[in-house]
Short mmCIF file of C-alpha atoms and ligand atoms in Angstrom, two decimals:
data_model
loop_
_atom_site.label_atom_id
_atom_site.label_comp_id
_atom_site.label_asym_id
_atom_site.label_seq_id
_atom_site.Cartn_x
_atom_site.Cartn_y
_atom_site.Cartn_z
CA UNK A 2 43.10 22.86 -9.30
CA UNK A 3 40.72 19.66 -9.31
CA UNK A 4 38.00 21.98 -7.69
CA UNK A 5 38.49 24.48 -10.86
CA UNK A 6 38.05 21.59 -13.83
CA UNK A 7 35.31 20.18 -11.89
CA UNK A 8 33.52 24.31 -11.97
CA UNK A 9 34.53 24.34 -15.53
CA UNK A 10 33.47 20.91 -16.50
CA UNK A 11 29.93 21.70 -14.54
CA UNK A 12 29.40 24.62 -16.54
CA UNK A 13 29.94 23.06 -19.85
CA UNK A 14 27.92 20.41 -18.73
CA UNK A 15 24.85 22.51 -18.26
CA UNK A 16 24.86 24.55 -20.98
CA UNK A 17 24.53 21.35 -22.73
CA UNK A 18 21.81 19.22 -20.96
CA UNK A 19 20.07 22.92 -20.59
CA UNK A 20 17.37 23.16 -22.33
CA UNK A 21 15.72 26.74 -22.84
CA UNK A 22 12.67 28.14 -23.54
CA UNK A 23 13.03 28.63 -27.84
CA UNK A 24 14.65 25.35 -28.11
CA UNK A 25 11.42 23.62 -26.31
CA UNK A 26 8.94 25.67 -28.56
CA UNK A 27 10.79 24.00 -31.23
CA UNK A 28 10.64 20.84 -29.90
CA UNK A 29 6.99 20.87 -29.30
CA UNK A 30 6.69 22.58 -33.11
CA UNK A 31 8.67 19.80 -34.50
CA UNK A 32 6.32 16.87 -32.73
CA UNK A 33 3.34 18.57 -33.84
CA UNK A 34 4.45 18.49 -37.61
CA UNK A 35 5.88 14.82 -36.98
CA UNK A 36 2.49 13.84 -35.81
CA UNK A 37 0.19 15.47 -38.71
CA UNK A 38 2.75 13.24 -40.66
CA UNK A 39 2.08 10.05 -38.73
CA UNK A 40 -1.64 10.69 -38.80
CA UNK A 41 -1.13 10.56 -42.86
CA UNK A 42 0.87 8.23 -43.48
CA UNK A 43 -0.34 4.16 -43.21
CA UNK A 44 2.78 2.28 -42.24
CA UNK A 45 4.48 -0.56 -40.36
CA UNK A 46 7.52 1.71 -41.12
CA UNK A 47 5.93 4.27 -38.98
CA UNK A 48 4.13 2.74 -36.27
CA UNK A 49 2.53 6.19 -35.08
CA UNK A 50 -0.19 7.81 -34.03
CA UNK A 51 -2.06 4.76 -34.46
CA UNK A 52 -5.37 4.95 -34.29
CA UNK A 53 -7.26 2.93 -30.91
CA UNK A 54 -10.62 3.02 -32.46
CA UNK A 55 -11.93 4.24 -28.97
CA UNK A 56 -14.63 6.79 -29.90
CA UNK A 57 -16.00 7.58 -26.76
CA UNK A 58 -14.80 8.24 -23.21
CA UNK A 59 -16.52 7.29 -20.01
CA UNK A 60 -18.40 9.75 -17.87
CA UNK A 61 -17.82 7.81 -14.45
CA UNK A 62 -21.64 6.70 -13.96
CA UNK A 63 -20.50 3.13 -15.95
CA UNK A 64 -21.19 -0.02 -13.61
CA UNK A 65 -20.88 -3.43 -13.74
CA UNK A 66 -17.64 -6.12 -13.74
CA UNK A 67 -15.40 -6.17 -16.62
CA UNK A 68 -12.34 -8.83 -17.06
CA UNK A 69 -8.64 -7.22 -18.30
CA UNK A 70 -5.57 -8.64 -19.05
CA UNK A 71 -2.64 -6.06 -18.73
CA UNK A 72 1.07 -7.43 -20.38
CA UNK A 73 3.80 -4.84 -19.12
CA UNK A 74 7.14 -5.27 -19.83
CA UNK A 75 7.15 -6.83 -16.07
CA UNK A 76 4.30 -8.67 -14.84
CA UNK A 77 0.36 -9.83 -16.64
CA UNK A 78 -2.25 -8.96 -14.28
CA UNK A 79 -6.12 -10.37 -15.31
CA UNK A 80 -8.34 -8.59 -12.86
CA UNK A 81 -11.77 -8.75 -12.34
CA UNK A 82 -13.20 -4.76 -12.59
CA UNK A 83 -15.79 -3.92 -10.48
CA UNK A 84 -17.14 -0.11 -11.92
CA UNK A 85 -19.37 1.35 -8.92
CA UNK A 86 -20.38 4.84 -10.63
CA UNK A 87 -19.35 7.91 -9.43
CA UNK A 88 -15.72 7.24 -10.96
CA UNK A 89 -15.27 4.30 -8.11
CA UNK A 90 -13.78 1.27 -9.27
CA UNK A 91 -12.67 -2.26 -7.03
CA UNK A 92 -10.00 -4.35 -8.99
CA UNK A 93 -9.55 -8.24 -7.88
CA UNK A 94 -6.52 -9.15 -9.61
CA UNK A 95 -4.39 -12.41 -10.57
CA UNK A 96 -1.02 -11.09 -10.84
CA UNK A 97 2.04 -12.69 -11.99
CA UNK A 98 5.82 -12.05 -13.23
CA UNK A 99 6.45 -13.27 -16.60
CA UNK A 100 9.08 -15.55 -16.31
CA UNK A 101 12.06 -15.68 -19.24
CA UNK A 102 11.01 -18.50 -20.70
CA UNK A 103 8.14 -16.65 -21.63
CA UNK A 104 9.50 -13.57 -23.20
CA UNK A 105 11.85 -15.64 -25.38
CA UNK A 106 10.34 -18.57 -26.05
CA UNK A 107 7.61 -19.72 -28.44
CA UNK A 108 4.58 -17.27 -29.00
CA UNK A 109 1.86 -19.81 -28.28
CA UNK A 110 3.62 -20.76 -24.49
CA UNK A 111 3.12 -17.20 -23.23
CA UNK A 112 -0.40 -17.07 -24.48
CA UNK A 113 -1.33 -20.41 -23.35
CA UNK A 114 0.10 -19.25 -19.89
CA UNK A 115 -2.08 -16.12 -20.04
CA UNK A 116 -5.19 -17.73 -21.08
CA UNK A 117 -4.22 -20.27 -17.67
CA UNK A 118 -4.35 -16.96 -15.48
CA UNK A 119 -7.62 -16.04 -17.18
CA UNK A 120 -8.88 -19.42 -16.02
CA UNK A 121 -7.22 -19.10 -12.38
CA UNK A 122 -9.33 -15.31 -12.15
CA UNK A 123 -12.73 -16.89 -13.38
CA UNK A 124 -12.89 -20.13 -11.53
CA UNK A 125 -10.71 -19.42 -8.20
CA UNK A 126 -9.75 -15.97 -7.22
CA UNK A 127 -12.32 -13.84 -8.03
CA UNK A 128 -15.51 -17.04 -9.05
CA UNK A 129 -17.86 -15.33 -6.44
CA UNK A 130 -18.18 -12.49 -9.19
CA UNK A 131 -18.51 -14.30 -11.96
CA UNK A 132 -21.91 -15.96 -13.11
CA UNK A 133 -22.48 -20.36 -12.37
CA UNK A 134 -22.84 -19.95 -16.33
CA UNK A 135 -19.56 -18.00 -16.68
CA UNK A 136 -17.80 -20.33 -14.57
CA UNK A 137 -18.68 -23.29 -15.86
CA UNK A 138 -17.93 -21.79 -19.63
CA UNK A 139 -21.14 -22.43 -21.34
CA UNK A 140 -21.50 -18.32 -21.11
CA UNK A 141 -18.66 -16.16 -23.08
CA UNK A 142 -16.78 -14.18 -21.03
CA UNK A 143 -15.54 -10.83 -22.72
CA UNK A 144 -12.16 -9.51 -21.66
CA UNK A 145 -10.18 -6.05 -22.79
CA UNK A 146 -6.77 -6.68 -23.23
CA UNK A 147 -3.63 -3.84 -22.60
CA UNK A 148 -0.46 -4.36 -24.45
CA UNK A 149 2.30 -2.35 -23.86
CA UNK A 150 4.03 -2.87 -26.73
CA UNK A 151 3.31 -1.23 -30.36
CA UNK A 152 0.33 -2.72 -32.21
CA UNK A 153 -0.79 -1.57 -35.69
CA UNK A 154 -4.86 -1.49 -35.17
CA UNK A 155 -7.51 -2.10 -37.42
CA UNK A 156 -9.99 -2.40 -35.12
CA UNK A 157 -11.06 -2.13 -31.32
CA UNK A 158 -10.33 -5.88 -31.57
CA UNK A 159 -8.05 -6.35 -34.93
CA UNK A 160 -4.30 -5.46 -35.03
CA UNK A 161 -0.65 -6.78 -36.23
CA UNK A 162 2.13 -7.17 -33.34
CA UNK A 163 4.38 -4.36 -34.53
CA UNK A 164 7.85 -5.28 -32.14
CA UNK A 165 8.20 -6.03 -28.70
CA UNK A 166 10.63 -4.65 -27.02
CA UNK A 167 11.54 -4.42 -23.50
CA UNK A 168 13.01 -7.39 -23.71
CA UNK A 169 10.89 -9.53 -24.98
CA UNK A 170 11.66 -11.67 -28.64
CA UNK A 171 9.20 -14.15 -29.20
CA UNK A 172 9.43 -16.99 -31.97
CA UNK A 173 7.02 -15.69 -34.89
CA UNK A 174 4.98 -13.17 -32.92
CA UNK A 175 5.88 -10.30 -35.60
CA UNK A 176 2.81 -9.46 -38.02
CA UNK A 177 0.55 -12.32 -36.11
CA UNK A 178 -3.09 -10.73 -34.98
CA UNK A 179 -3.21 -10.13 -31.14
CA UNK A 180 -6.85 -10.88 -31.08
CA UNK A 181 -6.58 -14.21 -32.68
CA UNK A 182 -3.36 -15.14 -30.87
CA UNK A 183 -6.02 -14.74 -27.75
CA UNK A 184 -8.50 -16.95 -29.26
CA UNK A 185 -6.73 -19.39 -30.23
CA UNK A 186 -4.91 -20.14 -26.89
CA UNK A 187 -8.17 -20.06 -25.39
CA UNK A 188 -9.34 -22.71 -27.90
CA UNK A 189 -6.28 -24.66 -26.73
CA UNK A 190 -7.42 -24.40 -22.91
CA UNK A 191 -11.25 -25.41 -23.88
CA UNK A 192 -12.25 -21.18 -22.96
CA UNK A 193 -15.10 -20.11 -23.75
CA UNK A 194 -13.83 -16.23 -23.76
CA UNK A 195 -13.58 -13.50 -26.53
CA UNK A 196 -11.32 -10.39 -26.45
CA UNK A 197 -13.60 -7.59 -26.96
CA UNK A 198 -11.18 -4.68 -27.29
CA UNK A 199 -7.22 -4.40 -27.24
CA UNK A 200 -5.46 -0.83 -26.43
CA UNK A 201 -2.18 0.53 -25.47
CA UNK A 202 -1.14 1.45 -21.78
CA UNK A 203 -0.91 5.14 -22.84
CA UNK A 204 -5.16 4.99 -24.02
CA UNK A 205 -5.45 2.74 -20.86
CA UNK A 206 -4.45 5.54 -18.92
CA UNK A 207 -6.41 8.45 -20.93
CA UNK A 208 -9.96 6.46 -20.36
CA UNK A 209 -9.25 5.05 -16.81
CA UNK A 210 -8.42 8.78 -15.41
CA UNK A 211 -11.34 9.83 -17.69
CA UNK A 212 -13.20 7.88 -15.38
CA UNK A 213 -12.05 9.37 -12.71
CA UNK A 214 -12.17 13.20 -14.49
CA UNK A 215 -14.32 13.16 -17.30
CA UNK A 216 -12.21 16.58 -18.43
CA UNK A 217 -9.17 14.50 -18.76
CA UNK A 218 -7.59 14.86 -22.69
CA UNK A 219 -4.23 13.48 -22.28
CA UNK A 220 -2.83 9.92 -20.78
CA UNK A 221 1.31 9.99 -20.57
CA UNK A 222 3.31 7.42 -19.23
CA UNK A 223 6.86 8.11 -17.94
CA UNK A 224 8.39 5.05 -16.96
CA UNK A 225 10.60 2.39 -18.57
CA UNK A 226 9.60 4.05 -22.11
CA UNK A 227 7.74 7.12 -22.53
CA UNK A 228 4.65 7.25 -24.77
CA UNK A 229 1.06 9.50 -24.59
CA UNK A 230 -2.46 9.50 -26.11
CA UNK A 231 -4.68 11.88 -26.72
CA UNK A 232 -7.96 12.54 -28.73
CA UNK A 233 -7.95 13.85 -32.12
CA UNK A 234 -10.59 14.29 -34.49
CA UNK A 235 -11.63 11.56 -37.60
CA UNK A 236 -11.48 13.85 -39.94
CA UNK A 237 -7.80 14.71 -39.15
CA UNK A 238 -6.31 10.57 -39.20
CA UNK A 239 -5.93 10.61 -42.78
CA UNK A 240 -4.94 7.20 -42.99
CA UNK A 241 -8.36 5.67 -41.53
CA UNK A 242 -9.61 3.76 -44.20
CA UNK A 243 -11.90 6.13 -46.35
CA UNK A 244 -15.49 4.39 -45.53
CA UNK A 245 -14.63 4.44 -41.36
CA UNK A 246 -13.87 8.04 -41.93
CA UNK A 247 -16.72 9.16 -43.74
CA UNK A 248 -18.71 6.96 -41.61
CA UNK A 249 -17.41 8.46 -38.29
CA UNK A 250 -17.11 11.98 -39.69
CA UNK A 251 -16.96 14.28 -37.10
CA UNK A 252 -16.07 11.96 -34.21
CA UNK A 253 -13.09 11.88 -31.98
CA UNK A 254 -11.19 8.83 -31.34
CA UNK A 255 -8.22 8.21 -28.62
CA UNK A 256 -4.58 8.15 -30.35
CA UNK A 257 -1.51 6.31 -29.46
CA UNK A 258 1.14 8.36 -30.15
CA UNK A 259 3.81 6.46 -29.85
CA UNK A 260 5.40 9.52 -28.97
CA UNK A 261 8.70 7.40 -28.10
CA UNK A 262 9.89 7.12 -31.21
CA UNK A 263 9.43 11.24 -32.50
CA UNK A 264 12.22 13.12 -33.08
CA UNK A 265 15.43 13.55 -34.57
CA UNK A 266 18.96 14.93 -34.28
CA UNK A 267 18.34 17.43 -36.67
CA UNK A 268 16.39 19.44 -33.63
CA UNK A 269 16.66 17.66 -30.38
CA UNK A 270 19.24 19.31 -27.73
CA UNK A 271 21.63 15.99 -27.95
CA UNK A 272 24.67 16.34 -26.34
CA UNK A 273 28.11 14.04 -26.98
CA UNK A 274 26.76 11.76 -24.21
CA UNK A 275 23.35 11.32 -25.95
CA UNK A 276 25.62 10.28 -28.89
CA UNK A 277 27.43 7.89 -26.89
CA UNK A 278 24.37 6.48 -25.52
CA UNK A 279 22.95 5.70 -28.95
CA UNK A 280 25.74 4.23 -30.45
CA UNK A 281 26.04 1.55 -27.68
CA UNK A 282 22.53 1.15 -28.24
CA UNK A 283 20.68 -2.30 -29.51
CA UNK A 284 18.91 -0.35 -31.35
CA UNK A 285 20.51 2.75 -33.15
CA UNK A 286 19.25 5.87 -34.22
CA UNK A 287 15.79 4.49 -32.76
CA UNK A 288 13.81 6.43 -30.26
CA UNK A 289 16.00 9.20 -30.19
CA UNK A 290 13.54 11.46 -27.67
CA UNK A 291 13.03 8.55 -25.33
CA UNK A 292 16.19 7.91 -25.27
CA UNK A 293 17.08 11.43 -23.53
CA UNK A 294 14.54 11.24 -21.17
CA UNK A 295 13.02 7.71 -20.05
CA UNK A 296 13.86 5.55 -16.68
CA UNK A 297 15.51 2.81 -19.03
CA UNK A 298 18.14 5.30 -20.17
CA UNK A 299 18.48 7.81 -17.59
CA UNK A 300 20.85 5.90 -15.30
CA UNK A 301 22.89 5.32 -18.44
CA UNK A 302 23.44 8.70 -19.30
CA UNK A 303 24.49 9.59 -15.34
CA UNK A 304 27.11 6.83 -16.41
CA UNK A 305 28.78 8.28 -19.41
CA UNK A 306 28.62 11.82 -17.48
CA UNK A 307 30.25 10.69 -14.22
CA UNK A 308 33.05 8.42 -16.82
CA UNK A 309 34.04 11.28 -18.84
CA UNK A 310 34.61 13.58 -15.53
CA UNK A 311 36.89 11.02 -14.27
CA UNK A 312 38.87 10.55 -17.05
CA UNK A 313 39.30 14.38 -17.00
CA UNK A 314 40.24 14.13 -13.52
CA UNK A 315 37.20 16.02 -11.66
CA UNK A 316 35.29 12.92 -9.78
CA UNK A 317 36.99 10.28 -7.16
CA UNK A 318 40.32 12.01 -8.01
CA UNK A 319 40.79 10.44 -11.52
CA UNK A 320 40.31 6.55 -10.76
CA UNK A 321 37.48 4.74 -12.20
CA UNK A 322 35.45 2.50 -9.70
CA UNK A 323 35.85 -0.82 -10.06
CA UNK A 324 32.42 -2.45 -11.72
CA UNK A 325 31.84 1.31 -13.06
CA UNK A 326 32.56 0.52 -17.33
CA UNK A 327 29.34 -2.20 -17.20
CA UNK A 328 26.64 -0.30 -19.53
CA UNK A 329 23.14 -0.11 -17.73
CA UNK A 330 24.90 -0.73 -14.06
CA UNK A 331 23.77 3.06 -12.61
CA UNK A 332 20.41 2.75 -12.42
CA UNK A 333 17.63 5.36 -12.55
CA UNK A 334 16.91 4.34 -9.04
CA UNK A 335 20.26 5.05 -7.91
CA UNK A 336 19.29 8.96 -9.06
CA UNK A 337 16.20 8.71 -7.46
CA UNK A 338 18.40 7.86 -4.04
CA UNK A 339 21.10 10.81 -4.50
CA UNK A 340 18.02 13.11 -4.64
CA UNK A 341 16.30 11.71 -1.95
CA UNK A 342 19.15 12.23 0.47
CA UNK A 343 19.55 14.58 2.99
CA UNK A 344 21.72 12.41 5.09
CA UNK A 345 24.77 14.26 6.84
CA UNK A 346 27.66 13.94 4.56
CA UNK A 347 25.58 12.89 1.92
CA UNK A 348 26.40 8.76 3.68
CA UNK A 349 23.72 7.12 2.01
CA UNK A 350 24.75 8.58 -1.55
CA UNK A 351 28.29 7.56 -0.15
CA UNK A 352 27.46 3.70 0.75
CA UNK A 353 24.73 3.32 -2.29
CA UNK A 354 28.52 4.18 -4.73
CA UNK A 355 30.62 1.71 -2.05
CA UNK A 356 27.61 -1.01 -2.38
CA UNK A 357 27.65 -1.04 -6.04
CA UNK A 358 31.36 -0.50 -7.20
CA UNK A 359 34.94 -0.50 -6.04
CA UNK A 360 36.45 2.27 -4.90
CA UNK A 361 40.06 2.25 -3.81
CA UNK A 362 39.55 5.46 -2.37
CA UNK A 363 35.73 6.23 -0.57
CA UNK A 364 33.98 8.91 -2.30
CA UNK A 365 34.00 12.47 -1.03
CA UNK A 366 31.20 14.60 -0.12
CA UNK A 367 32.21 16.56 -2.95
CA UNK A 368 32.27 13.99 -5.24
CA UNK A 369 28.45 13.06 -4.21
CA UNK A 370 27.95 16.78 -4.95
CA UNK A 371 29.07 17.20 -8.13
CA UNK A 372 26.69 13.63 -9.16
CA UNK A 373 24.14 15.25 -6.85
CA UNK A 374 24.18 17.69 -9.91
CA UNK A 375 24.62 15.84 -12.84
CA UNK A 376 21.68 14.01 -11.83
CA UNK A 377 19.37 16.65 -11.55
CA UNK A 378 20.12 17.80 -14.45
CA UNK A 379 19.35 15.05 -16.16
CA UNK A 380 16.11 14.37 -14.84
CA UNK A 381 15.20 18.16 -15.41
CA UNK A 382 16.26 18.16 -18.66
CA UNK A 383 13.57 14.91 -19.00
CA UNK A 384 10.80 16.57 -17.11
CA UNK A 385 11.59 19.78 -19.40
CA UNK A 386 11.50 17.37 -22.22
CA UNK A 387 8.39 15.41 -21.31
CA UNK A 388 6.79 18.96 -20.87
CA UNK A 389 7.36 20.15 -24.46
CA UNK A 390 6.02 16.82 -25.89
CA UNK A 391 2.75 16.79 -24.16
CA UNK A 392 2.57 20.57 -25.00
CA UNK A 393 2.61 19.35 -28.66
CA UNK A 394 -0.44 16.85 -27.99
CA UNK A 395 -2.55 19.93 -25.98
CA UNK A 396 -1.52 22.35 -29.29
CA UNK A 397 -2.96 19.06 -31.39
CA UNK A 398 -6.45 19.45 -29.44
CA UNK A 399 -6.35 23.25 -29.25
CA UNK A 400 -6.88 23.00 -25.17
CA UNK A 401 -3.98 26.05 -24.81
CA UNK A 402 -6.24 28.29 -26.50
CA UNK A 403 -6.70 31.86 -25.12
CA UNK A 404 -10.88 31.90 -25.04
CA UNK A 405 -10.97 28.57 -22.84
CA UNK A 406 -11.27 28.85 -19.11
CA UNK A 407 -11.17 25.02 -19.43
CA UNK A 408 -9.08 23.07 -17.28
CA UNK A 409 -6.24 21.28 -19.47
CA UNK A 410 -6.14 17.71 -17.15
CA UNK A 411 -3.26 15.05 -18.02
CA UNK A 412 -3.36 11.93 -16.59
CA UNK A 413 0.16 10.93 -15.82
CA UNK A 414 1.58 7.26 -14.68
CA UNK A 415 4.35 5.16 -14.38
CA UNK A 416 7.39 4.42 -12.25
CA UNK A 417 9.61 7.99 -12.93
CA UNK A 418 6.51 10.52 -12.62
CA UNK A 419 5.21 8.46 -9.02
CA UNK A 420 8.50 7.78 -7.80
CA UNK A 421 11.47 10.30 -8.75
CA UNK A 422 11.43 12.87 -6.26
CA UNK A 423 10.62 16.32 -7.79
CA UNK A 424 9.79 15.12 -10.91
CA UNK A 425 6.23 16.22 -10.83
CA UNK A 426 7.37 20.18 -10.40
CA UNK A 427 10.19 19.72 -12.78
CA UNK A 428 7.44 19.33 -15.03
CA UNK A 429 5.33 21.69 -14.30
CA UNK A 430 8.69 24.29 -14.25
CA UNK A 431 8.75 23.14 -18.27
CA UNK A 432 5.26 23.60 -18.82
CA UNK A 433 6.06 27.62 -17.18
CA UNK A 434 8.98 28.04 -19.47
CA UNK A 435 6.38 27.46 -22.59
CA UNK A 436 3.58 28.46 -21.67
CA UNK A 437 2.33 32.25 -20.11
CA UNK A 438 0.75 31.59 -16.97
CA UNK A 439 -2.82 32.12 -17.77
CA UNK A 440 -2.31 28.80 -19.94
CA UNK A 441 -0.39 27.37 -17.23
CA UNK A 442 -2.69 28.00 -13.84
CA UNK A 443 -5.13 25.50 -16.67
CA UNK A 444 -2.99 22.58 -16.11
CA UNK A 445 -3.79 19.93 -14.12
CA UNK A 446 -1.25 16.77 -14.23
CA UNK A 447 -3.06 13.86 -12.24
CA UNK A 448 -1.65 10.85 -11.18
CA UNK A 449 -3.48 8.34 -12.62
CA UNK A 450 -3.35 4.75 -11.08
CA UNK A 451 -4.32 1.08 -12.84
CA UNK A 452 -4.75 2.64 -15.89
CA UNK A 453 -3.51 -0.61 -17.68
CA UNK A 454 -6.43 -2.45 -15.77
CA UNK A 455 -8.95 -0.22 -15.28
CA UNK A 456 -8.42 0.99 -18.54
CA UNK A 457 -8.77 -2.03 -20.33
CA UNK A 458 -11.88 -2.74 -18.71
CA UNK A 459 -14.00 0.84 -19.02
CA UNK A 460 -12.66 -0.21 -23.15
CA UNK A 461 -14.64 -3.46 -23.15
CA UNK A 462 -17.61 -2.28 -21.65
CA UNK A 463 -17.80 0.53 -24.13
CA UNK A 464 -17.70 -1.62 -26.66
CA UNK A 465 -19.21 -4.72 -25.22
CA UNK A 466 -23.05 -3.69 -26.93
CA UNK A 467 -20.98 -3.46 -29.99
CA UNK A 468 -19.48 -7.00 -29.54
CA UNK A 469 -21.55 -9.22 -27.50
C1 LIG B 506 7.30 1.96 -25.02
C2 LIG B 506 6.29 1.26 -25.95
C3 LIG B 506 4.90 1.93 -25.88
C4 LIG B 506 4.45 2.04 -24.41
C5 LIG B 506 5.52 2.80 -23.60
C6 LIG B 506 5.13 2.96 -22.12
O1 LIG B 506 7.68 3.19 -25.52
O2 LIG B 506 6.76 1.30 -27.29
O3 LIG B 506 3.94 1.18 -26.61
O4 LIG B 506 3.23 2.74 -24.37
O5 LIG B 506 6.76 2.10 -23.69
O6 LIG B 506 4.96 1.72 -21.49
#
């Protein structure tokens, strides 16, 4: 009886989270019409597709040491990087978690405490690299800055703070220029130091693997959030200014897509669970595609799954676990674990559910089957997902096209893509379901390491003729 309303449950289930073939074409239709929008439209409103003002890529024969400062939603790292040629790069970094104090607190404490690890790099950790002049501060030192949070550019070096996010609310950090938050703080500390260049993690990625692959078109990130860049033509960001377009007609320049925040209800696959997730959400009706797919919400959605097939009696015979109702308690790294074992009995899926929650009754291996499922099909469905988006951004450049031999090479980083087992071919399974296979033996998804640091970097060398 239980075993047949846990079948019929299962099937309902996937034909939900399923996602086929037409309904991905229209997915990666949709993006590409949401993005020709974005590209028009000048807007704090719509903080897409904003343009990086990176015009060029590197070829991998740059050398020399260039300073970054990368703020992720985690940690700042300033690192000293040390381009060799030949797409070689050594990184000495200062690394350090931002505290809460930090994230919440005034906007001039967490610069001041950046600047401070900017100091700690230039005079201690990494001073052998640096010049007697730079050390001592009566030569500028140039430094390209990552922020992984949404900026509205102006410039390689101009742009508003858009929002935070990732749990981060600083006092009166909305609107205020990133550059001259910088130089300010460095004022404060006596620095002599100039930001030369300030990009997203997702163009961080693009140039840092373009360093590494000079072919390389796309830079994704699939980790806490989701996001991409990508290169589009001048001529197509309508919302340039008119005298920087006409002035770089016929250029390129990297894009940050902000791909996180596309979509809408009105086409996305969301099932009642994607509903639920969204209404409990701080923000609602916001990010409605990352929402479905990314490492922050994942876990979640395993959550409301595994809940509702209790309360219909198909999982640990009907009783909740004790601990279970907290939003956000499954993580994404719990799925990560039920994949990853091939324990007898499934005991380490077992004892990860007995470490975490109360069970008056332990688990069965049928029980760990069933989530064994659900799981997978939730990170498919992302992979499937993050496969039709990024198939929107190599329609944007053209790169499927049928009289290219070209490869089509994606950088890829962050915490799901590296570390969720399978991820990587349930991917490349989404890119088969849209593509023919002539398009798809073109593909090349790279991992692409540092690109927050490295990045940052290869961006203020490019520029650093242009600034210094
Ligand atoms: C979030 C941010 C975006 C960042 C992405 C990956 O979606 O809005 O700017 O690139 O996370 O870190």
């Amino acid at each position: 009886m239980v075993a047949a309303k846990a079948a019929a449950l299962l099937d309902a289930f996937d034909s939900s989270f399923n996602v086929r073939k037409h309904h991905l074409e229209l997915i990666r239709e949709a993006f590409v019409n949401e993005g020709i929008r974005a590209l028009e439209t000048d807007s704090d409103e719509i903080p897409a597709m904003i343009p990086s003002y990176v015009n060029s890529l590197p070829t991998g024969n740059e050398k020399g040491t260039f300073i970054s400062l990368d703020l992720g939603g985690t940690n700042c790292r300033v690192a000293a990087v040390q381009l060799l040629g030949d797409g070689k790069v050594e990184v000495l970094e200062v690394k350090s978690a931002v505290s809460g104090d930090f994230r919440l607190g005034k906007v001039e404490s967490l610069f001041n405490w950046m600047a401070e690890l900017v100091i700690e790099l230039v005079t201690v950790k990494g001073r052998h690299l640096f010049s007697p002049s730079e050390v001592d501060g009566s030569e500028t030192i140039y430094l390209g800055v990552t922020w992984s949070f949404p900026v509205n550019q102006t410039d390689i070096n101009r742009g508003k703070i858009l929002r935070m996010g990732k749990g981060f609310s600083l006092v009166n950090a909305d609107g205020r220029d990133l550059v001259e938050l910088f130089h300010e703080a460095f004022e404060r500390k006596g620095m002599n130091a100039r930001v030369s260049a300030i990009i997203n993690d997702t163009v961080g990625t693009l140039v840092a693997h373009a360093y590494q692959n000079p072919l390389a078109r796309i830079g994704v990130i699939i980790a806490t959030g989701t996001n991409a860049a990508y290169i589009e033509k001048v001529d197509n960001i309508v919302k340039l200014p008119k005298n920087y377009r006409s002035k770089h007609a016929h250029e390129s320049m990297v894009i940050n897509s902000e791909i996180d925040i596309f979509g809408s209800p009105a086409y996305l696959p969301v099932t009642e669970y994607d509903v639920q997730l969204m209404a409990g959400s701080a923000q609602p009706n916001f990010q409605h595609y990352e929402k479905m797919m990314s490492g922050m919400y994942m876990g979640e959605l395993t959550r409301l799954v595994i809940t509702d097939f209790v309360d219909k009696g198909a999982l640990f015979g009907g009783v909740h676990p004790g601990g279970f109702d907290v939003p956000y308690s499954f993580q994404t790294a719990f799925m990560s674990a039920i994949e990853r074992d091939f324990t007898a009995g499934h005991s380490d899926s077992i004892n990860l559910l007995t470490d975490n929650y109360e069970f008056l009754n332990k688990p069965t291996e049928r029980d760990v089957e069933i989530i064994h499922h659900i799981v997978k099909t939730i990170s498919t469905r992302s992979a499937h997902l993050a496969a039709a988006t990024t198939s929107s951004l190599i329609q944007k450049q053209d790169l499927h096209r049928d009289d290219s031999t070209e490869p089509i090479v994606i950088g890829i980083n962050g915490s799901v893509y590296e570390h969720y087992p399978f991820y990587e071919e349930r991917l490349m399974a989404g890119f088969e379901l849209i593509y023919p296979q002539n398009v798809c033996s073109r593909i090349k998804v790279e991992l692409a390491r540092d690109g927050g640091t490295v990045g940052a970097a290869l961006v203020a060398m490019l520029c650093s003729s242009k600034n210094k």
